[in-house]
XYZ file of C-alpha atoms in Angstrom:
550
model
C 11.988 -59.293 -165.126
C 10.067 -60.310 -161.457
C 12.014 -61.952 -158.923
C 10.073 -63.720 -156.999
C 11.746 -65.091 -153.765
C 9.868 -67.666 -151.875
C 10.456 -68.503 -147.277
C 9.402 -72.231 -146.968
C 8.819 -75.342 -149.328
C 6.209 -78.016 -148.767
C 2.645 -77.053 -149.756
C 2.723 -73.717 -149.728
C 6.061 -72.646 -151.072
C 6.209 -75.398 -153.522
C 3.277 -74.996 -155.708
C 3.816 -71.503 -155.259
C 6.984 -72.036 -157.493
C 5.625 -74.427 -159.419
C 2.816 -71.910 -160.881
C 5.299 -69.022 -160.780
C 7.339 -70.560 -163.392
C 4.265 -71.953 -165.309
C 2.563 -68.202 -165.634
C 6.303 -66.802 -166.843
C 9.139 -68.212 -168.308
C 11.343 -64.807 -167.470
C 10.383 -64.419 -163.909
C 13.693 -65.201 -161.778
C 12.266 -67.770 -158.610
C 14.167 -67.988 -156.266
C 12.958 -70.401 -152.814
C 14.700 -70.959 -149.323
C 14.180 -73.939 -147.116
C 16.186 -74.070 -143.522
C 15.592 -78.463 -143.958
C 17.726 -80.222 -145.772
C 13.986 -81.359 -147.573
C 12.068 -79.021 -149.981
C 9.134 -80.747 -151.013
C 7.473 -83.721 -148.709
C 4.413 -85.212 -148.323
C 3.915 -84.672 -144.163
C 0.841 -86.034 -144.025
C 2.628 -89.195 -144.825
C 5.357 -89.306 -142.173
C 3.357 -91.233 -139.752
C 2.205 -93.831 -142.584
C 5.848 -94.776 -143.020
C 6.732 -94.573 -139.369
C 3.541 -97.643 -138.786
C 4.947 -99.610 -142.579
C 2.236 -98.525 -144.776
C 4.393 -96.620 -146.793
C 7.587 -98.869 -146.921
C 9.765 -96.594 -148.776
C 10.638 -93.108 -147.188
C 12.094 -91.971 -150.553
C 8.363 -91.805 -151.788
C 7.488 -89.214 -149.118
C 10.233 -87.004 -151.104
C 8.189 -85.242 -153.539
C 11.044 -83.305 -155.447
C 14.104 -82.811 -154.735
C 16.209 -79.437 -155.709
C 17.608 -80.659 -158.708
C 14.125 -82.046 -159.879
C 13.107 -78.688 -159.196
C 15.644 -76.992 -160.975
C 15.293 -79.565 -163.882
C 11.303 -79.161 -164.453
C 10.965 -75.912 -163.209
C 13.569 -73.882 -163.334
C 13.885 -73.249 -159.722
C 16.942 -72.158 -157.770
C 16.013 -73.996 -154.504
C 18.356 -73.237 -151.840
C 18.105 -75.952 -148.804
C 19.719 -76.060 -145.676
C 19.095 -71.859 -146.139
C 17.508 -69.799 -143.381
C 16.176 -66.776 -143.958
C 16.767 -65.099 -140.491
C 15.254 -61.241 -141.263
C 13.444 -59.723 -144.142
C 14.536 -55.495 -145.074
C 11.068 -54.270 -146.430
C 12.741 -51.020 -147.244
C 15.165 -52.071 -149.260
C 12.989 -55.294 -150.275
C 15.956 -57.742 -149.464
C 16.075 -60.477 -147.046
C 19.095 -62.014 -144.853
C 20.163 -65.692 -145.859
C 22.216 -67.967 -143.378
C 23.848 -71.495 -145.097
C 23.255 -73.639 -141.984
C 25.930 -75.889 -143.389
C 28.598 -73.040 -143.641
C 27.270 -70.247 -141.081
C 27.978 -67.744 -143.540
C 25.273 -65.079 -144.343
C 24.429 -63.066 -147.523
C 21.697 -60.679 -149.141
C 19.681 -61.429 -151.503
C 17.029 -59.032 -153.052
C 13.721 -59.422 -154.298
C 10.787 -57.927 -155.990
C 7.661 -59.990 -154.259
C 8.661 -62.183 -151.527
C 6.053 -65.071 -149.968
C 6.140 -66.815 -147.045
C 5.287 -70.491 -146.184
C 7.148 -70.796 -143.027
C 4.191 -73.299 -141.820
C 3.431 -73.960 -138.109
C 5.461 -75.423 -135.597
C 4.257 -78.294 -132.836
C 2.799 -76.614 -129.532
C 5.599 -77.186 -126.829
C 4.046 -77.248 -123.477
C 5.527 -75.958 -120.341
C 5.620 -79.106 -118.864
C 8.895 -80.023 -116.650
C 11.034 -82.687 -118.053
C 9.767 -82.732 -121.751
C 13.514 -82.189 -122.632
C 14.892 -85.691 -122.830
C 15.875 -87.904 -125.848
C 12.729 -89.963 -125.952
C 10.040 -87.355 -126.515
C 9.778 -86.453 -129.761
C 7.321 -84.502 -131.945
C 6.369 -84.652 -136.118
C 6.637 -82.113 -138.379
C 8.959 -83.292 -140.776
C 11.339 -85.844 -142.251
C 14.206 -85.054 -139.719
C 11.678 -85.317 -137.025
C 10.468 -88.368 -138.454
C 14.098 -89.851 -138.496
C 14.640 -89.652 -135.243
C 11.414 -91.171 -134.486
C 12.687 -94.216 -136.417
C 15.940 -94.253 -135.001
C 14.561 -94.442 -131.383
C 12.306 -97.362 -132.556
C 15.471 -99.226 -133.363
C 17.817 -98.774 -131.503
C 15.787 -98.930 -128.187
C 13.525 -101.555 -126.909
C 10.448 -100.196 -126.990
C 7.703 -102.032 -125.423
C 5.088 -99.046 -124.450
C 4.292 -95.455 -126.575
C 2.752 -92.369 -124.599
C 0.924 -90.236 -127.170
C -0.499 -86.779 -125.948
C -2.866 -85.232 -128.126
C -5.864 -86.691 -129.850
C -5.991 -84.473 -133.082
C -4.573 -85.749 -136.630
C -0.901 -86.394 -136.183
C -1.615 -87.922 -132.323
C -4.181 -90.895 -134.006
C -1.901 -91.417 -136.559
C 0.802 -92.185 -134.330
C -1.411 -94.302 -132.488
C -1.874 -96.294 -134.851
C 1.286 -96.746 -136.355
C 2.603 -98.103 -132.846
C 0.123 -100.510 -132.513
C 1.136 -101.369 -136.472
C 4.492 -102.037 -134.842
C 3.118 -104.137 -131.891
C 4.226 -101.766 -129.383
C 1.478 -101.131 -126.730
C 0.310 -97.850 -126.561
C -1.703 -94.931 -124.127
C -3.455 -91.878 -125.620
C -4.079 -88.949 -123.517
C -6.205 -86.210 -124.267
C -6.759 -83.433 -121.971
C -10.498 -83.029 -123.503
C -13.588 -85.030 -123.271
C -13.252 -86.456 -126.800
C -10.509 -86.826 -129.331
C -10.762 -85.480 -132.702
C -12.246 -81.578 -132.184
C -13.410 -81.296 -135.582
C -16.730 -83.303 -134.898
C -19.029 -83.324 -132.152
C -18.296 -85.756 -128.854
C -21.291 -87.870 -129.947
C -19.465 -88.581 -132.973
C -16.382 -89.211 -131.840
C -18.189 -91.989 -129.507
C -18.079 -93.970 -132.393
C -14.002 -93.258 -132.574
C -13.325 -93.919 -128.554
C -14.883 -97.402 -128.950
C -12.757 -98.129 -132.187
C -9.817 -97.336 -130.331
C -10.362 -99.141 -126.959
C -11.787 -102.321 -129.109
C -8.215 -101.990 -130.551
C -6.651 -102.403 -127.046
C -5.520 -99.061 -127.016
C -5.293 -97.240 -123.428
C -7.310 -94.106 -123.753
C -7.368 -91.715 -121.530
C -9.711 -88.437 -121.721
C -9.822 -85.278 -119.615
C -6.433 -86.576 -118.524
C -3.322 -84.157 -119.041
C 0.248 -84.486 -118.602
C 1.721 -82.851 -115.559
C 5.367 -83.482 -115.384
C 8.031 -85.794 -117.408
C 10.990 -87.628 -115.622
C 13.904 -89.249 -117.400
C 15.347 -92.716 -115.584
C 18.726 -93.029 -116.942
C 19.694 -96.651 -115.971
C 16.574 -98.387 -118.097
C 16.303 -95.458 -120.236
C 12.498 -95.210 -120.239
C 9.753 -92.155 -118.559
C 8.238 -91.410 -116.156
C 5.009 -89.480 -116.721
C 2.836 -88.285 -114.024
C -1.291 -87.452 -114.976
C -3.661 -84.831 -114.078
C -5.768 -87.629 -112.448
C -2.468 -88.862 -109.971
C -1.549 -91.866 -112.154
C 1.881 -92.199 -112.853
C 2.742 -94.348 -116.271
C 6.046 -95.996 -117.149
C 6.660 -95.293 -121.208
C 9.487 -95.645 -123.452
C 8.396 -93.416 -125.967
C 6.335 -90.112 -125.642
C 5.006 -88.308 -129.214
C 3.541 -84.399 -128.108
C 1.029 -83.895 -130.643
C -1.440 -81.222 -129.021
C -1.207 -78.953 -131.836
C 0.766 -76.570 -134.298
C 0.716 -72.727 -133.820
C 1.784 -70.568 -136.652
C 5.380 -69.446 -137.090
C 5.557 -66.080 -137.103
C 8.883 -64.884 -135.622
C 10.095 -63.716 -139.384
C 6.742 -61.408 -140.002
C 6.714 -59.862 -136.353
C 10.774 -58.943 -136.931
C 9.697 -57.431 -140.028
C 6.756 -55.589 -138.708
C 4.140 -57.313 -140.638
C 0.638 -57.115 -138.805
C -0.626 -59.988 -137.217
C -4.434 -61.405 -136.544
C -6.159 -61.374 -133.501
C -5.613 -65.161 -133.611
C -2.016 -65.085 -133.836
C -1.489 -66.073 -137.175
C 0.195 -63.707 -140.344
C -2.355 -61.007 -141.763
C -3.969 -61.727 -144.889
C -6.408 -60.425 -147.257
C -8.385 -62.043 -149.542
C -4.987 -62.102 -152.356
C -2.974 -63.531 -150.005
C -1.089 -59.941 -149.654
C -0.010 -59.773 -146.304
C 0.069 -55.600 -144.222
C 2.969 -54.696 -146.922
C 2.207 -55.308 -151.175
C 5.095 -56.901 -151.710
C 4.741 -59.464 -149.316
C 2.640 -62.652 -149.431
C 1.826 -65.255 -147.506
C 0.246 -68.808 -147.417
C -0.383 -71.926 -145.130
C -0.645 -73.190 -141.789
C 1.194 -69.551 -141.467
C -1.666 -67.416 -142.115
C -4.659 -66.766 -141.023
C -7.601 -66.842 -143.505
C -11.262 -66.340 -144.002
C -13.892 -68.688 -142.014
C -16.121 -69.849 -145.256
C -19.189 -69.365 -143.180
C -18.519 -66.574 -140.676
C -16.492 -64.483 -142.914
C -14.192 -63.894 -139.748
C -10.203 -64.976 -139.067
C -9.943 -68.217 -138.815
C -6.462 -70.760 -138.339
C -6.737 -73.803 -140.286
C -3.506 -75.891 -140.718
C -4.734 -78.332 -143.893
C -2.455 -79.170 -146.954
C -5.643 -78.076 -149.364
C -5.752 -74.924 -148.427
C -2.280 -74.380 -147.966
C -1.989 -75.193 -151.564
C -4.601 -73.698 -153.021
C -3.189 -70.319 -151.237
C 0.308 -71.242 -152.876
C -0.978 -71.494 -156.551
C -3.216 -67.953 -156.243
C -0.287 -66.148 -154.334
C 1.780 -67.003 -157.858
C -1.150 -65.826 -159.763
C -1.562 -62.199 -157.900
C 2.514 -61.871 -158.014
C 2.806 -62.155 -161.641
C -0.025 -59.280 -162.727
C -3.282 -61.488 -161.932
C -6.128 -61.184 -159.842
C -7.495 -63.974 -157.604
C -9.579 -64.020 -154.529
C -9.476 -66.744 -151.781
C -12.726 -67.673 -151.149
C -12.403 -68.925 -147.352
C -11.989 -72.314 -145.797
C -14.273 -74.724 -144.697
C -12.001 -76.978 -142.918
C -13.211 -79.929 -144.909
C -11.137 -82.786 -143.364
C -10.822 -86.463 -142.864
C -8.277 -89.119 -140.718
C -8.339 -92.628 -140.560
C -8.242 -94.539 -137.301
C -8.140 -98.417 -137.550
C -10.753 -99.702 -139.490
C -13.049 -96.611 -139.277
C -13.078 -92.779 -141.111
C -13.923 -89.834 -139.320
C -14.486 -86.863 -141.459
C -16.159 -82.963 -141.183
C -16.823 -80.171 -143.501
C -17.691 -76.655 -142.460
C -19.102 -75.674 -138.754
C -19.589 -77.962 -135.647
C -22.309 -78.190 -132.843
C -19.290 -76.321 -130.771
C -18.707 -73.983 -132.886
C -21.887 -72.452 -133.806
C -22.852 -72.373 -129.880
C -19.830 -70.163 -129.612
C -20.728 -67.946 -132.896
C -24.418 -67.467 -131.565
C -25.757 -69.216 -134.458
C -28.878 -70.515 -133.966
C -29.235 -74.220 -135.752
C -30.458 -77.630 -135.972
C -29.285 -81.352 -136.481
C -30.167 -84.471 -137.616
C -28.417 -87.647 -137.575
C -28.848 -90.836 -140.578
C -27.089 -94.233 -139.467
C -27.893 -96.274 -142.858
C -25.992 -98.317 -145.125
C -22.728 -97.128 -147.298
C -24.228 -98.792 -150.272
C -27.231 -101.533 -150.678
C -27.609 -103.412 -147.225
C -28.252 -106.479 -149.340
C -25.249 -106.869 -151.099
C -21.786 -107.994 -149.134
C -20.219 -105.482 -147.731
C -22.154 -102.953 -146.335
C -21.072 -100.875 -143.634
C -23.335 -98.144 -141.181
C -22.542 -94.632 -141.959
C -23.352 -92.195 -139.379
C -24.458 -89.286 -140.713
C -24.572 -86.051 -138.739
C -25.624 -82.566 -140.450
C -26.455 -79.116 -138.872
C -28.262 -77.036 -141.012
C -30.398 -72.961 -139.988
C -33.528 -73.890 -139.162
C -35.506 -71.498 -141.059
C -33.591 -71.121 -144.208
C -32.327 -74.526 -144.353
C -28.775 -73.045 -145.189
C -26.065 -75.879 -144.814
C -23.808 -75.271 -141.801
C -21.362 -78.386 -141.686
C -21.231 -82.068 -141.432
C -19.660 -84.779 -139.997
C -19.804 -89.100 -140.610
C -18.379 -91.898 -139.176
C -17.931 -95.549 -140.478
C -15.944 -98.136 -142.003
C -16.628 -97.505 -145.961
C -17.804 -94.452 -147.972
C -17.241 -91.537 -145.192
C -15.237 -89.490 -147.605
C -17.668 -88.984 -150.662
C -20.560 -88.193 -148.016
C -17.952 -85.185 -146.623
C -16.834 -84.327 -149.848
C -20.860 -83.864 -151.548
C -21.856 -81.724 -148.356
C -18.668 -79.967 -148.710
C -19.563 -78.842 -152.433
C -22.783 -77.898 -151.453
C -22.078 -76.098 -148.322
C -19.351 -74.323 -150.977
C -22.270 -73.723 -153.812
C -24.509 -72.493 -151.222
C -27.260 -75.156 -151.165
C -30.099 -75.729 -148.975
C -31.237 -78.755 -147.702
C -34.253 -78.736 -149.528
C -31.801 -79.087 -152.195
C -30.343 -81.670 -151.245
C -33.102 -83.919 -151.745
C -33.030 -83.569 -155.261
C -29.395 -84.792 -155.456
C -28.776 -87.227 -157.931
C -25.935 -89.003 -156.974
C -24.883 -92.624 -158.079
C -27.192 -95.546 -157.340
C -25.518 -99.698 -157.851
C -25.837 -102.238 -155.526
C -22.023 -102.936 -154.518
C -21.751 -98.362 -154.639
C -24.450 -96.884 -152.994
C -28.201 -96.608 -152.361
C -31.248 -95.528 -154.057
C -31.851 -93.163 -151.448
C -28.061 -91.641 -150.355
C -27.419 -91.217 -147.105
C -27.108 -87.451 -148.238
C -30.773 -87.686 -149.122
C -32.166 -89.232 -146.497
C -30.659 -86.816 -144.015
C -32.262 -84.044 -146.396
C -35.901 -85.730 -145.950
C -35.309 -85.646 -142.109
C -34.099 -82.578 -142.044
C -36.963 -80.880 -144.461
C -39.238 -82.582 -142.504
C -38.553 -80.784 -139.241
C -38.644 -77.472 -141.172
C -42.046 -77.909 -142.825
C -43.440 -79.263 -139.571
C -43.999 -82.973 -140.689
C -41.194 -83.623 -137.811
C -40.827 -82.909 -134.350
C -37.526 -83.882 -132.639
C -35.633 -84.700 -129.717
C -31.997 -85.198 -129.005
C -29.881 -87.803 -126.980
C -28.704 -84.957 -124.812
C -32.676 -84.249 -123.843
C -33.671 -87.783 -123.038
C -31.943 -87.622 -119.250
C -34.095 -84.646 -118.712
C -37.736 -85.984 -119.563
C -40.766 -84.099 -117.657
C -43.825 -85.921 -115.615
C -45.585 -84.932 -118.906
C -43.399 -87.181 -121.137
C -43.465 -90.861 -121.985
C -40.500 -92.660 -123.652
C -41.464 -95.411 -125.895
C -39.295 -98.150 -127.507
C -40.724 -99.248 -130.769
C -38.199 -101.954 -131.786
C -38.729 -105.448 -131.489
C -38.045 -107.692 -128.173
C -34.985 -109.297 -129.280
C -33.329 -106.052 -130.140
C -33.227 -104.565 -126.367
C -32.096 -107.654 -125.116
C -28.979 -107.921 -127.695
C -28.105 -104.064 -128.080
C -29.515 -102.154 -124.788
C -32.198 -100.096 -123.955
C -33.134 -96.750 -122.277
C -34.413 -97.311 -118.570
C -37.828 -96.740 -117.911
C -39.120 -97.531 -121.496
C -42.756 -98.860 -122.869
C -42.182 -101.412 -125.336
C -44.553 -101.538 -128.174
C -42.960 -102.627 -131.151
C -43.881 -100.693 -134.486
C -45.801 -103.052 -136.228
C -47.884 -103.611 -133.271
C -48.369 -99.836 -132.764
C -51.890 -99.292 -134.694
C -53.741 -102.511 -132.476
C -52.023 -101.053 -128.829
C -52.155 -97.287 -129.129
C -54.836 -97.300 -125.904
C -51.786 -98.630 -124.056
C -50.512 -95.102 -124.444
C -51.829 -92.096 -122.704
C -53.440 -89.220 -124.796
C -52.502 -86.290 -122.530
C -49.046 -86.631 -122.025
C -46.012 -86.498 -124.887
C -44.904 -89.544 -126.572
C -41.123 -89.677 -126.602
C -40.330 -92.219 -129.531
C -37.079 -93.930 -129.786
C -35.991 -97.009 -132.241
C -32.617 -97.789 -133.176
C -31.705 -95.481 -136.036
C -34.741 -93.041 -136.016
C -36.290 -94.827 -139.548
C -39.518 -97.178 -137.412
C -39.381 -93.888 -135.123
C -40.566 -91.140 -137.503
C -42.698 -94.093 -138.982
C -44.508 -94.561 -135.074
C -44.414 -90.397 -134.730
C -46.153 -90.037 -137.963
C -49.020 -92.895 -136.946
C -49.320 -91.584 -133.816
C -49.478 -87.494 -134.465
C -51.691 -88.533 -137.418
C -54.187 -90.348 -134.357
C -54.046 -87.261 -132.384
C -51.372 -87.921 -129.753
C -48.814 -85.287 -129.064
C -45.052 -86.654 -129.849
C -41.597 -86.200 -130.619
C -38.896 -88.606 -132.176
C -35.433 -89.259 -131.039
C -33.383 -88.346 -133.644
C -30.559 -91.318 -134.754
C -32.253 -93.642 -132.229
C -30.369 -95.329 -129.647
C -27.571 -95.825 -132.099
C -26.920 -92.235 -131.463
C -27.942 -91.985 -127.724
C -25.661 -95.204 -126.681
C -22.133 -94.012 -128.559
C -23.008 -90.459 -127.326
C -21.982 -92.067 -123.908
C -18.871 -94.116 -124.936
């Protein structure tokens, strides 16, 4: 009979068990969590902080005795494993409750410990009203501060996941609120042009941004109970609530103390079976580090997929089978107001860093027919190798239909399409659903078009830095600069006009096209490479070039 003991609930640890027991009805499963909790949903702790999700009982997935009952899981909570003997495969158990400690043995052992929130060494952070969220406790005391204190202002450092979240939820509750993020742009995972789109959501909100700003230093005031925060820019802020949410970093203590080998990134060793530097042992989750999809190299990825995904194939290789991990692409998405912000696979930053030579396009169309109510701009951003066309990553923004964009370019990216492929995608076509011509598509024609040569592109980045030898042309209509802006120093020939007033434009220097989206641009580049002038379009327009600055 295997005995299967198991460090660490939630995603990892839980469906973990869950297979175990589904693969073999004999195998003893045994699993330790130090919180009172065994299986919650995390990503849904700021949800019920803000009221979306009114009950906190439906955050509590299952419960021991739920576990014990469908399963057949002895789920010990409150239960911290505090050393693992790899000789003689045993591990050390304190009851938090009692304080007494006691062996118990095991045959494979996995751990899920998951990643604690980055504590900065920042003076004063030590006071009752900064808090961070990681779990239900956590959570708790976030909700008892809210009521038993008047709050009238929330600090929030860190502009990742669990920081807009929190955001958000504060402004739910009518409490007015500051972000700081000590980079140029929240939300890493896409590309600061992207997240333009995301910093204007969240000042239009009446949210108090505030980027490349750090915190320096914390003070407590006793007598009216609120903080004092001093910034990197020399601005001091009065709060009565500060959330740190600038990241999670594996915990690892447990593996170190047990001599398990560690990645260059800090995270637990794994292979490709989840087996960590000793056979016996396994581990999973925000933990570990795993295999970049793309690069093949060591990546740290703290998502709930993966996480349990890793869980369910640790089971599998414990109990006699043999399944491979097959890398993550980091395929994620967060909500902020009214708009989505989502990625798949590598970003501009990334692949600069890598050395890997690429190209982008940008789409800002409709999220399903612009004539029927409804319809909402998605911006569309995909980096792709320029020769082979090979899919790198992805990332959209926009108020309906940003998810099943990601989650197409994240199965191809996975099945190893190009995007010459992707033009023949077939994907659904109503009115009230989508287009004729998917986003997905139309990002594909752009993007073949600059590898066969039937495109030649500029980016937002490039316009500041136009030669003598360049001329920037604006080929929307009149009306359009006046209501939406325009780029300084700009002829003006609108594209239906373009065929009668070409002698306007000079034949021996380059023709720098810009319209809004790019669409009446490539339309103007094609009429006027076709008549022998030398050009280039702006790829997604002045859509594109204006949130780039926001």
């Amino acid at each position: 009979m295997t005995k299967v003991v198991i460090i660490g609930g939630v995603a990892g640890g839980a469906s973990a068990a869950a297979r175990a027991r589904r693969l073999s009805e004999e195998a003893e499963i045994i699993m330790f969590e130090r919180s009172p909790f065994v299986s919650f949903a995390n990503c849904g702790l700021p949800y019920h902080i803000g009221g979306d999700i009114k009950e906190r009982s439906k955050l509590l997935l299952q419960t021991p005795e739920s576990f014990l009952a469908r399963f057949n899981v002895d789920v010990r909570v409150t239960s911290e494993v505090t050393s693992i003997n790899r000789n003689a495969k045993t591990v050390t158990v304190k009851n938090l409750i009692t304080g007494e400690s006691y062996q118990e043995s095991y045959d494979f052992l996995l751990l899920s410990p998951g990643a604690a929130p980055v504590t900065p060494p920042i003076p004063g952070l030590d006071n009752p009203l900064t808090h961070s969220l990681r779990n239900i406790p956590d959570m708790d005391r976030i909700i008892a501060t809210l009521q038993s204190k008047n709050i009238q202002h929330a600090t929030v450092v860190g502009g990742g996941f669990i920081g807009l979240e929190m955001m958000e939820a504060f402004h739910q509750l009518g409490i007015k609120t500051t972000l700081l993020e000590m980079a140029d742009q929240v939300m890493t995972p896409v590309d600061r042009e992207m997240a333009g789109f995301v910093h204007q959501e969240i000042r239009d909100k009446g949210i108090d941004l505030k980027l490349s700003t750090a915190l320096s230093n914390v003070e407590y005031i006793a007598d009216t109970h609120s903080l004092s925060l001093s910034l990197s820019n020399e601005e001091q802020l009065k709060t009565d609530i500060l959330i740190m949410a600038i990241g999670v970093r594996p915990e690892t203590k447990l593996a170190q103390e047990a001599g398990l080998q560690l990645g260059e990134l800090g995270g637990i060793y794994t292979n490709d079976q989840m087996q960590t530097s000793d056979p016996a042992i396994y581990a999973v989750g925000d933990a570990i580090e795993e295999k970049d999809f793309l690069t093949g190299k060591q990546t740290l990825v703290p998502l709930a997929g993966p996480a349990n995904r890793q869980g369910r194939m640790a089971a599998d290789n414990m109990l006699g089978r043999n399944e491979h991990y097959q890398g993550t692409q980091g395929t994620a998405i967060c909500k902020v107001f009214d708009l989505a912000v989502a990625s798949t696979g590598k970003n501009e930053k990334q692949l600069k860093r890598e050395g890997i030579e690429f190209e982008k396009v940008y789409v800002h169309t409709a999220s399903h027919a612009s004539y029927y109510p409804g319809a909402e701009t998605v911006s569309f951003k995909m980096l792709f190798e320029p020769k082979s066309g090979k899919i790198l990553g992805a990332q959209a923004v926009g108020k309906e239909g940003i998810d099943k964009r990601i989650d197409v370019m994240a199965v191809a990216q996975r099945a190893g399409m190009t995007v010459e492929q992707l033009q023949h995608l077939e994907l659904t076509y109503a009115p009230p659903y989508g287009s004729a011509k998917d986003v997905i598509n139309q990002a594909a024609f752009v993007a073949s078009n600059i590898i066969k040569g039937d495109g030649s592109a500029i980016h937002f980045d490039q316009i500041e830095n136009l030669s003598d030898d360049q001329v920037l042309l604006d080929v929307r209509n009149p009306s359009e600069l006046e209501s939406v802006g325009f780029i300084e120093g700009a002829i003006n020939i609108p594209v239906d006009e373009l065929r009668q007033r070409m002698s306007e434009l000079p034949k021996d220097k380059e023709i720098v096209i810009y319209c809004q989206v790019g669409l009446r641009g490539n339309v103007a580049y094609r009429q006027l490479v076709n008549s022998g002038f030398k050009a280039r379009n702006l790829l997604g327009g002045y859509r594109t070039y204006k949130f780039a600055q926001a």
